[in-house]
GROMACS .gro file of C-alpha atoms in nm:
model
  443
    1MET     CA    1   0.000   0.000   0.000
    2MET     CA    2   0.143   0.337  -0.100
    3ARG     CA    3   0.198   0.608   0.157
    4ASN     CA    4   0.012   0.934   0.130
    5SER     CA    5   0.193   1.215  -0.042
    6PRO     CA    6   0.204   1.523   0.182
    7SER     CA    7   0.154   1.745  -0.124
    8LYS     CA    8  -0.192   1.607  -0.191
    9PRO     CA    9  -0.483   1.775  -0.008
   10PHE     CA   10  -0.684   1.559   0.231
   11SER     CA   11  -0.446   1.265   0.179
   12ASN     CA   12  -0.394   1.202   0.552
   13PRO     CA   13  -0.614   0.910   0.667
   14TRP     CA   14  -0.742   1.114   0.962
   15TRP     CA   15  -0.949   1.311   0.712
   16VAL     CA   16  -1.151   0.990   0.668
   17VAL     CA   17  -1.220   1.004   1.042
   18ALA     CA   18  -1.315   1.373   1.025
   19GLY     CA   19  -1.554   1.306   0.738
   20SER     CA   20  -1.707   1.012   0.924
   21LEU     CA   21  -1.759   1.227   1.235
   22LEU     CA   22  -1.944   1.486   1.027
   23GLY     CA   23  -2.147   1.228   0.836
   24LEU     CA   24  -2.257   1.040   1.146
   25THR     CA   25  -2.367   1.362   1.316
   26VAL     CA   26  -2.655   1.352   1.067
   27GLY     CA   27  -2.673   0.972   1.055
   28ASN     CA   28  -2.987   0.762   1.062
   29GLY     CA   29  -2.996   0.756   1.444
   30PRO     CA   30  -2.972   1.132   1.515
   31VAL     CA   31  -3.194   1.239   1.224
   32MET     CA   32  -3.461   0.968   1.202
   33GLN     CA   33  -3.468   0.805   1.545
   34PHE     CA   34  -3.368   1.057   1.809
   35THR     CA   35  -3.566   1.350   1.668
   36PHE     CA   36  -3.885   1.144   1.666
   37GLY     CA   37  -3.986   1.241   2.019
   38VAL     CA   38  -4.002   1.605   1.907
   39PHE     CA   39  -4.259   1.514   1.640
   40VAL     CA   40  -4.485   1.272   1.831
   41LYS     CA   41  -4.724   1.524   1.984
   42PRO     CA   42  -4.752   1.758   1.680
   43LEU     CA   43  -4.806   1.460   1.448
   44SER     CA   44  -5.071   1.302   1.671
   45GLU     CA   45  -5.257   1.634   1.690
   46ALA     CA   46  -5.228   1.706   1.318
   47MET     CA   47  -5.341   1.357   1.216
   48GLN     CA   48  -5.595   1.323   1.497
   49THR     CA   49  -5.468   0.990   1.621
   50ASP     CA   50  -5.303   0.848   1.932
   51ARG     CA   51  -4.933   0.854   2.008
   52GLY     CA   52  -4.908   0.476   1.989
   53THR     CA   53  -5.017   0.479   1.626
   54ILE     CA   54  -4.771   0.758   1.546
   55SER     CA   55  -4.493   0.562   1.718
   56GLY     CA   56  -4.557   0.279   1.473
   57ALA     CA   57  -4.385   0.492   1.210
   58LEU     CA   58  -4.052   0.485   1.394
   59LEU     CA   59  -4.083   0.112   1.454
   60ALA     CA   60  -4.140   0.059   1.081
   61GLY     CA   61  -3.837   0.273   1.000
   62LEU     CA   62  -3.604   0.092   1.242
   63VAL     CA   63  -3.718  -0.254   1.129
   64ALA     CA   64  -3.667  -0.154   0.765
   65THR     CA   65  -3.315  -0.031   0.845
   66GLY     CA   66  -3.230  -0.353   1.024
   67ILE     CA   67  -3.351  -0.564   0.732
   68ALA     CA   68  -3.180  -0.350   0.467
   69THR     CA   69  -2.840  -0.311   0.636
   70PRO     CA   70  -2.700  -0.656   0.539
   71LEU     CA   71  -2.805  -0.593   0.177
   72ILE     CA   72  -2.639  -0.250   0.178
   73GLY     CA   73  -2.329  -0.409   0.330
   74ARG     CA   74  -2.315  -0.669   0.053
   75LEU     CA   75  -2.350  -0.398  -0.212
   76ILE     CA   76  -2.069  -0.197  -0.052
   77ASP     CA   77  -1.843  -0.504  -0.048
   78LYS     CA   78  -1.917  -0.561  -0.416
   79HIS     CA   79  -1.927  -0.209  -0.561
   80GLY     CA   80  -1.735   0.007  -0.313
   81THR     CA   81  -1.838   0.248  -0.040
   82ARG     CA   82  -1.864   0.554  -0.262
   83ARG     CA   83  -2.095   0.407  -0.526
   84VAL     CA   84  -2.345   0.281  -0.269
   85ALA     CA   85  -2.328   0.537   0.012
   86LEU     CA   86  -2.364   0.855  -0.195
   87PRO     CA   87  -2.698   0.759  -0.358
   88ALA     CA   88  -2.822   0.620  -0.026
   89ILE     CA   89  -2.743   0.945   0.158
   90ALA     CA   90  -2.917   1.153  -0.111
   91LEU     CA   91  -3.226   0.931  -0.105
   92PHE     CA   92  -3.238   0.931   0.277
   93ALA     CA   93  -3.220   1.312   0.287
   94LEU     CA   94  -3.489   1.343   0.020
   95GLY     CA   95  -3.703   1.087   0.204
   96MET     CA   96  -3.691   1.285   0.529
   97ALA     CA   97  -3.787   1.602   0.341
   98ALA     CA   98  -4.067   1.415   0.162
   99ILE     CA   99  -4.227   1.324   0.496
  100GLY     CA  100  -4.289   1.693   0.548
  101LEU     CA  101  -4.442   1.727   0.203
  102PHE     CA  102  -4.654   1.415   0.166
  103ALA     CA  103  -4.735   1.261   0.506
  104ASN     CA  104  -5.107   1.337   0.532
  105SER     CA  105  -5.229   1.034   0.729
  106PRO     CA  106  -5.090   0.782   0.981
  107ALA     CA  107  -5.070   0.516   0.709
  108ALA     CA  108  -4.873   0.748   0.480
  109LEU     CA  109  -4.645   0.845   0.767
  110ILE     CA  110  -4.570   0.480   0.850
  111LEU     CA  111  -4.508   0.395   0.485
  112MET     CA  112  -4.273   0.689   0.436
  113TYR     CA  113  -4.075   0.608   0.750
  114ALA     CA  114  -4.039   0.250   0.626
  115LEU     CA  115  -3.909   0.372   0.289
  116CYS     CA  116  -3.670   0.612   0.464
  117GLY     CA  117  -3.555   0.326   0.684
  118ILE     CA  118  -3.449   0.120   0.382
  119VAL     CA  119  -3.219   0.387   0.238
  120ALA     CA  120  -3.113   0.494   0.589
  121ALA     CA  121  -2.911   0.172   0.599
  122GLY     CA  122  -2.656   0.356   0.383
  123GLN     CA  123  -2.631   0.634   0.642
  124THR     CA  124  -2.563   0.407   0.942
  125PRO     CA  125  -2.211   0.362   1.085
  126LEU     CA  126  -2.162   0.076   0.832
  127PRO     CA  127  -2.001   0.264   0.537
  128TYR     CA  128  -1.798   0.488   0.767
  129SER     CA  129  -1.668   0.197   0.975
  130LYS     CA  130  -1.570   0.006   0.661
  131ALA     CA  131  -1.380   0.306   0.526
  132ILE     CA  132  -1.193   0.352   0.854
  133ALA     CA  133  -1.113  -0.019   0.895
  134ALA     CA  134  -0.967  -0.016   0.545
  135VAL     CA  135  -0.709   0.257   0.616
  136PHE     CA  136  -0.633   0.203   0.986
  137ASP     CA  137  -0.486  -0.099   1.161
  138GLU     CA  138  -0.279   0.001   1.464
  139ARG     CA  139  -0.497   0.301   1.560
  140ARG     CA  140  -0.823   0.156   1.437
  141GLY     CA  141  -0.988   0.173   1.780
  142LEU     CA  142  -0.922   0.544   1.832
  143ALA     CA  143  -1.025   0.625   1.475
  144LEU     CA  144  -1.355   0.439   1.516
  145GLY     CA  145  -1.415   0.600   1.855
  146ILE     CA  146  -1.370   0.954   1.724
  147ALA     CA  147  -1.584   0.888   1.416
  148THR     CA  148  -1.875   0.723   1.595
  149ALA     CA  149  -1.878   0.998   1.856
  150GLY     CA  150  -2.060   1.182   1.578
  151VAL     CA  151  -2.370   0.977   1.661
  152GLY     CA  152  -2.362   1.106   2.018
  153LEU     CA  153  -2.300   1.461   1.898
  154GLY     CA  154  -2.592   1.435   1.658
  155THR     CA  155  -2.811   1.287   1.933
  156MET     CA  156  -2.753   1.605   2.131
  157LEU     CA  157  -2.786   1.852   1.841
  158MET     CA  158  -3.049   1.716   1.601
  159PRO     CA  159  -3.347   1.714   1.843
  160MET     CA  160  -3.268   2.075   1.937
  161LEU     CA  161  -3.247   2.168   1.568
  162ALA     CA  162  -3.576   1.991   1.498
  163GLN     CA  163  -3.743   2.179   1.782
  164LYS     CA  164  -3.616   2.516   1.656
  165LEU     CA  165  -3.723   2.440   1.299
  166MET     CA  166  -4.067   2.335   1.421
  167ALA     CA  167  -4.109   2.654   1.621
  168SER     CA  168  -4.036   2.858   1.307
  169PHE     CA  169  -4.180   2.649   1.023
  170GLY     CA  170  -4.408   2.383   1.178
  171TRP     CA  171  -4.355   2.009   1.170
  172ARG     CA  172  -4.359   1.990   0.791
  173GLY     CA  173  -4.089   2.253   0.763
  174ALA     CA  174  -3.888   2.077   1.033
  175TYR     CA  175  -3.880   1.752   0.833
  176MET     CA  176  -3.774   1.938   0.519
  177GLY     CA  177  -3.506   2.121   0.718
  178LEU     CA  178  -3.365   1.796   0.858
  179GLY     CA  179  -3.348   1.652   0.507
  180LEU     CA  180  -3.168   1.960   0.378
  181VAL     CA  181  -2.914   1.959   0.663
  182THR     CA  182  -2.845   1.588   0.604
  183LEU     CA  183  -2.784   1.651   0.236
  184LEU     CA  184  -2.557   1.952   0.297
  185VAL     CA  185  -2.346   1.782   0.567
  186ALA     CA  186  -2.332   1.410   0.489
  187LEU     CA  187  -2.302   1.417   0.110
  188PRO     CA  188  -1.991   1.642   0.098
  189ALA     CA  189  -1.839   1.456   0.394
  190MET     CA  190  -1.877   1.118   0.223
  191ALA     CA  191  -1.775   1.242  -0.123
  192GLY     CA  192  -1.495   1.478  -0.024
  193LEU     CA  193  -1.339   1.318   0.282
  194VAL     CA  194  -1.450   0.961   0.352
  195THR     CA  195  -1.428   0.831  -0.004
  196ARG     CA  196  -1.216   1.098  -0.175
  197ARG     CA  197  -1.065   0.950  -0.489
  198ARG     CA  198  -0.687   0.940  -0.519
  199GLU     CA  199  -0.483   0.849  -0.825
  200GLU     CA  200  -0.328   0.543  -0.666
  201ALA     CA  201  -0.671   0.406  -0.556
  202ALA     CA  202  -0.889   0.483  -0.857
  203SER     CA  203  -0.859   0.143  -1.019
  204ALA     CA  204  -0.909  -0.044  -0.692
  205ASP     CA  205  -1.223   0.153  -0.616
  206GLY     CA  206  -1.371   0.069  -0.954
  207ALA     CA  207  -1.296  -0.296  -0.888
  208ALA     CA  208  -1.508  -0.320  -0.574
  209ALA     CA  209  -1.274  -0.177  -0.314
  210SER     CA  210  -1.348   0.112  -0.084
  211SER     CA  211  -1.232   0.431  -0.247
  212THR     CA  212  -1.045   0.520   0.072
  213ARG     CA  213  -0.746   0.327  -0.063
  214ALA     CA  214  -0.860   0.001   0.088
  215THR     CA  215  -0.716  -0.335  -0.007
  216PRO     CA  216  -0.940  -0.482  -0.280
  217HIS     CA  217  -1.226  -0.679  -0.136
  218ALA     CA  218  -1.121  -1.014  -0.285
  219ALA     CA  219  -0.765  -0.983  -0.147
  220ALA     CA  220  -0.855  -0.864   0.203
  221PRO     CA  221  -0.798  -1.112   0.487
  222GLY     CA  222  -1.094  -1.262   0.662
  223MET     CA  223  -1.398  -1.485   0.639
  224SER     CA  224  -1.664  -1.474   0.375
  225ALA     CA  225  -2.014  -1.390   0.492
  226ALA     CA  226  -2.114  -1.756   0.462
  227GLN     CA  227  -1.819  -1.867   0.675
  228ALA     CA  228  -1.895  -1.601   0.935
  229ARG     CA  229  -2.258  -1.706   0.969
  230VAL     CA  230  -2.153  -2.052   1.090
  231SER     CA  231  -1.867  -1.924   1.305
  232GLY     CA  232  -1.895  -1.949   1.682
  233ARG     CA  233  -1.721  -1.614   1.717
  234PHE     CA  234  -1.983  -1.444   1.499
  235TRP     CA  235  -2.261  -1.572   1.723
  236CYS     CA  236  -2.070  -1.474   2.038
  237LEU     CA  237  -2.056  -1.118   1.904
  238ALA     CA  238  -2.417  -1.124   1.784
  239VAL     CA  239  -2.565  -1.247   2.114
  240ALA     CA  240  -2.347  -1.014   2.321
  241PHE     CA  241  -2.440  -0.702   2.126
  242PHE     CA  242  -2.808  -0.799   2.119
  243THR     CA  243  -2.820  -0.828   2.500
  244VAL     CA  244  -2.632  -0.503   2.559
  245ALA     CA  245  -2.852  -0.313   2.311
  246LEU     CA  246  -3.161  -0.464   2.476
  247ALA     CA  247  -3.052  -0.342   2.820
  248ALA     CA  248  -2.913  -0.003   2.728
  249SER     CA  249  -3.193   0.109   2.497
  250GLY     CA  250  -3.460  -0.026   2.731
  251VAL     CA  251  -3.330   0.168   3.030
  252VAL     CA  252  -3.266   0.491   2.837
  253ALA     CA  253  -3.615   0.483   2.680
  254HIS     CA  254  -3.790   0.443   3.016
  255ILE     CA  255  -3.559   0.626   3.256
  256VAL     CA  256  -3.782   0.936   3.260
  257PRO     CA  257  -4.109   0.757   3.357
  258LEU     CA  258  -3.910   0.537   3.596
  259MET     CA  259  -3.775   0.844   3.776
  260THR     CA  260  -4.105   1.033   3.774
  261ASP     CA  261  -4.267   0.724   3.930
  262ARG     CA  262  -4.020   0.777   4.215
  263GLY     CA  263  -4.123   1.138   4.264
  264VAL     CA  264  -3.872   1.324   4.047
  265PRO     CA  265  -4.015   1.625   3.856
  266ALA     CA  266  -4.041   1.563   3.481
  267ALA     CA  267  -3.794   1.841   3.396
  268SER     CA  268  -3.533   1.696   3.631
  269ALA     CA  269  -3.594   1.344   3.503
  270ALA     CA  270  -3.536   1.462   3.146
  271ALA     CA  271  -3.185   1.561   3.252
  272ALA     CA  272  -3.109   1.190   3.273
  273ILE     CA  273  -3.149   1.164   2.894
  274SER     CA  274  -2.904   1.450   2.840
  275ALA     CA  275  -2.662   1.288   3.082
  276ALA     CA  276  -2.690   0.958   2.894
  277GLY     CA  277  -2.625   1.137   2.563
  278LEU     CA  278  -2.311   1.302   2.698
  279ALA     CA  279  -2.197   0.971   2.846
  280LEU     CA  280  -2.250   0.810   2.505
  281ILE     CA  281  -1.993   1.046   2.350
  282VAL     CA  282  -1.747   0.989   2.635
  283GLY     CA  283  -1.798   0.614   2.610
  284ARG     CA  284  -1.716   0.608   2.240
  285LEU     CA  285  -1.399   0.813   2.275
  286ALA     CA  286  -1.281   0.621   2.581
  287ALA     CA  287  -1.352   0.283   2.422
  288GLY     CA  288  -1.169   0.381   2.105
  289TRP     CA  289  -0.862   0.494   2.300
  290LEU     CA  290  -0.857   0.177   2.511
  291LEU     CA  291  -0.905  -0.058   2.216
  292ASP     CA  292  -0.562   0.043   2.085
  293ARG     CA  293  -0.398  -0.032   2.420
  294LEU     CA  294  -0.578  -0.331   2.571
  295HIS     CA  295  -0.717  -0.660   2.447
  296ALA     CA  296  -1.056  -0.570   2.297
  297PRO     CA  297  -1.267  -0.838   2.477
  298HIS     CA  298  -1.137  -0.706   2.810
  299VAL     CA  299  -1.241  -0.352   2.709
  300ALA     CA  300  -1.581  -0.487   2.609
  301MET     CA  301  -1.626  -0.661   2.944
  302VAL     CA  302  -1.557  -0.335   3.126
  303PHE     CA  303  -1.806  -0.138   2.918
  304PHE     CA  304  -2.069  -0.413   2.936
  305SER     CA  305  -2.032  -0.411   3.315
  306LEU     CA  306  -2.113  -0.038   3.339
  307PRO     CA  307  -2.483  -0.068   3.240
  308LEU     CA  308  -2.497  -0.373   3.470
  309LEU     CA  309  -2.392  -0.145   3.757
  310GLY     CA  310  -2.650   0.111   3.646
  311ILE     CA  311  -2.926  -0.148   3.651
  312ALA     CA  312  -2.806  -0.268   3.992
  313LEU     CA  313  -2.850   0.088   4.120
  314LEU     CA  314  -3.205   0.100   3.988
  315LEU     CA  315  -3.291  -0.241   4.135
  316GLY     CA  316  -3.111  -0.193   4.465
  317THR     CA  317  -3.265   0.134   4.573
  318ALA     CA  318  -3.576   0.342   4.514
  319ASP     CA  319  -3.379   0.661   4.589
  320ALA     CA  320  -3.441   0.889   4.293
  321ARG     CA  321  -3.097   1.049   4.333
  322PHE     CA  322  -2.941   0.741   4.173
  323GLY     CA  323  -3.141   0.779   3.849
  324ILE     CA  324  -2.896   1.011   3.675
  325PRO     CA  325  -2.583   0.811   3.779
  326ALA     CA  326  -2.759   0.498   3.650
  327ALA     CA  327  -2.836   0.670   3.318
  328ILE     CA  328  -2.473   0.779   3.287
  329LEU     CA  329  -2.348   0.424   3.344
  330VAL     CA  330  -2.592   0.288   3.086
  331GLY     CA  331  -2.496   0.562   2.839
  332LEU     CA  332  -2.127   0.477   2.874
  333GLY     CA  333  -2.200   0.116   2.784
  334LEU     CA  334  -2.424   0.209   2.492
  335GLY     CA  335  -2.165   0.458   2.370
  336ALA     CA  336  -1.895   0.192   2.340
  337GLU     CA  337  -2.106  -0.055   2.145
  338VAL     CA  338  -2.076   0.075   1.789
  339ASP     CA  339  -1.698   0.108   1.825
  340LEU     CA  340  -1.678  -0.246   1.957
  341ILE     CA  341  -1.894  -0.399   1.682
  342ALA     CA  342  -1.664  -0.272   1.406
  343PHE     CA  343  -1.339  -0.331   1.593
  344LEU     CA  344  -1.414  -0.682   1.717
  345GLN     CA  345  -1.552  -0.784   1.380
  346SER     CA  346  -1.237  -0.666   1.202
  347ARG     CA  347  -1.011  -0.855   1.447
  348TYR     CA  348  -1.205  -1.182   1.470
  349LEU     CA  349  -1.383  -1.209   1.132
  350GLY     CA  350  -1.155  -0.997   0.913
  351LEU     CA  351  -1.218  -0.745   0.636
  352LYS     CA  352  -1.300  -0.969   0.338
  353ALA     CA  353  -1.679  -0.933   0.373
  354PHE     CA  354  -1.678  -0.650   0.626
  355GLY     CA  355  -1.984  -0.472   0.490
  356GLU     CA  356  -2.219  -0.771   0.477
  357ILE     CA  357  -2.109  -0.916   0.812
  358TYR     CA  358  -2.135  -0.575   0.979
  359GLY     CA  359  -2.482  -0.550   0.830
  360TYR     CA  360  -2.588  -0.871   1.005
  361LEU     CA  361  -2.442  -0.760   1.338
  362PHE     CA  362  -2.596  -0.413   1.309
  363ALA     CA  363  -2.935  -0.563   1.223
  364ILE     CA  364  -2.917  -0.776   1.539
  365PHE     CA  365  -2.810  -0.468   1.733
  366MET     CA  366  -3.112  -0.279   1.596
  367LEU     CA  367  -3.341  -0.566   1.694
  368GLY     CA  368  -3.216  -0.547   2.052
  369SER     CA  369  -3.253  -0.168   2.049
  370GLY     CA  370  -3.616  -0.202   1.943
  371LEU     CA  371  -3.708  -0.484   2.180
  372GLY     CA  372  -3.553  -0.324   2.490
  373PRO     CA  373  -3.810  -0.043   2.526
  374PHE     CA  374  -4.090  -0.287   2.435
  375LEU     CA  375  -3.980  -0.531   2.707
  376MET     CA  376  -3.969  -0.253   2.966
  377GLY     CA  377  -4.312  -0.130   2.860
  378GLN     CA  378  -4.466  -0.477   2.876
  379SER     CA  379  -4.312  -0.539   3.218
  380PHE     CA  380  -4.476  -0.227   3.356
  381LYS     CA  381  -4.805  -0.293   3.176
  382LEU     CA  382  -4.843  -0.653   3.296
  383LEU     CA  383  -4.663  -0.648   3.632
  384HIS     CA  384  -4.683  -0.278   3.725
  385SER     CA  385  -4.307  -0.271   3.776
  386TYR     CA  386  -3.992  -0.233   3.570
  387ASP     CA  387  -3.797  -0.464   3.801
  388PRO     CA  388  -3.867  -0.796   3.619
  389ALA     CA  389  -3.744  -0.653   3.289
  390LEU     CA  390  -3.440  -0.501   3.459
  391MET     CA  391  -3.349  -0.839   3.608
  392VAL     CA  392  -3.373  -1.006   3.265
  393MET     CA  393  -3.150  -0.734   3.120
  394ALA     CA  394  -2.896  -0.772   3.400
  395ALA     CA  395  -2.874  -1.145   3.329
  396GLY     CA  396  -2.820  -1.066   2.960
  397LEU     CA  397  -2.530  -0.834   3.044
  398VAL     CA  398  -2.365  -1.105   3.253
  399LEU     CA  399  -2.399  -1.341   2.955
  400ALA     CA  400  -2.242  -1.078   2.727
  401CYS     CA  401  -1.937  -1.054   2.954
  402VAL     CA  402  -1.900  -1.434   2.957
  403LEU     CA  403  -1.915  -1.446   2.576
  404MET     CA  404  -1.646  -1.178   2.548
  405ALA     CA  405  -1.420  -1.382   2.777
  406ARG     CA  406  -1.447  -1.677   2.534
  407LEU     CA  407  -1.325  -1.493   2.222
  408GLY     CA  408  -0.953  -1.553   2.280
  409ALA     CA  409  -0.668  -1.413   2.070
  410TYR     CA  410  -0.725  -1.199   1.761
  411ALA     CA  411  -0.749  -1.379   1.429
  412TYR     CA  412  -0.671  -1.089   1.192
  413GLY     CA  413  -0.457  -0.775   1.206
  414SER     CA  414  -0.167  -0.686   1.432
  415ARG     CA  415  -0.089  -0.414   1.682
  416GLY     CA  416   0.223  -0.345   1.880
  417GLN     CA  417   0.207  -0.311   2.256
  418GLY     CA  418   0.176   0.040   2.388
  419ALA     CA  419  -0.001   0.188   2.083
  420THR     CA  420   0.286   0.405   1.971
  421ALA     CA  421   0.222   0.345   1.603
  422SER     CA  422   0.198   0.619   1.347
  423ALA     CA  423  -0.136   0.731   1.218
  424THR     CA  424  -0.031   0.617   0.873
  425PRO     CA  425  -0.250   0.322   0.779
  426THR     CA  426  -0.102  -0.022   0.782
  427ALA     CA  427  -0.213  -0.304   0.556
  428PRO     CA  428  -0.390  -0.573   0.757
  429VAL     CA  429  -0.187  -0.890   0.807
  430LYS     CA  430  -0.350  -1.186   0.642
  431ALA     CA  431  -0.411  -1.497   0.844
  432ALA     CA  432  -0.235  -1.810   0.722
  433THR     CA  433  -0.561  -2.004   0.706
  434LEU     CA  434  -0.914  -1.965   0.831
  435GLU     CA  435  -0.880  -2.279   1.037
  436GLU     CA  436  -0.558  -2.169   1.205
  437PRO     CA  437  -0.583  -1.788   1.234
  438ARG     CA  438  -0.281  -1.590   1.327
  439ALA     CA  439  -0.296  -1.495   1.695
  440THR     CA  440  -0.200  -1.143   1.783
  441ARG     CA  441  -0.056  -1.006   2.100
  442ALA     CA  442  -0.286  -0.836   2.347
  443ALA     CA  443  -0.155  -0.545   2.539
   0.00000   0.00000   0.00000
């Protein structure tokens, strides 16, 4: 792999990280999912229906994203990040704007969210993580942590932007504004920074490699998607991330009613969401930094234990003062997850079919994220308490830690101890065989 020429603009691989940070600030989560709460009441009033029906739109969108992500990943592996992500971003932005123009009934709203969810799969962390994994080896963890912190940043900024747009232009104008902002931020970031074409990579990009100077897909080390699906390590990762997403999203979604049930004013309880959002950013940066210095499963066990401690606080005491600390602990764990998915996949399953395999893991992650709030809601509805659901989630987090402990040595890639490597990307080291992967040292 050729080194970057200092005379070429934007040739440093950290520009890929900067572009990913910008793109993920207006990713599918911040724009489609985390702004939804701002729209629920205005939409229910405008369409004269209940909030449960309106909430079906978000569920349709998230399910569609989960189903479409493996397909988008396969297309990226085959055709390159640039050729797939740029049209997907444009269609996602136009879809969000179209909701403001054409959503005139609950059925139309649900249908349009589902359509947005399909193309939103190209504006998830998938294309950005693939681009970063292709150009970083020794500092891959830090690069992923910085990039995916954009999701946390967007989670803090996009709802506020949606609220301001709604105050000035109504809910229809707010949707169109979100679509426009997505188009103006994500499209240039993906085209100009994440997948900027360079002379030495042009032919590889046209031959199904990421245009961030990645090793061509066919030559990259790792398992095929079919091999990964029958791998024990794949299912260890899948089950672990499902259980952590289930717990973290379930607690965050219901922390406000849980705290108000304990006598906390609604305004004070809402501060727990802000605290969780800030913790999400910190968790991503901290996890990324640690992944380059410590064995990744050990880092995962630490971050999976944090929401377990948060749930223990909620179960162990009814004192409302522990609600915000619990939310912070859960947010730290949730913040580390997206970093860990990409990093652990690249080390244990390789880069050969990164997009498709990441799509499967992200779909499972999305399933857990959707079921967590549902499980909490059903627990309260049927048993008049969140405690049974919290106990199930705590058991799931213990299982996730056990599964991480079973992963063993890395199969693909190499890192020196101490993380003193240059930021210049290093070509991944190919394993000798899939049956006898090359073990790598853990710091």
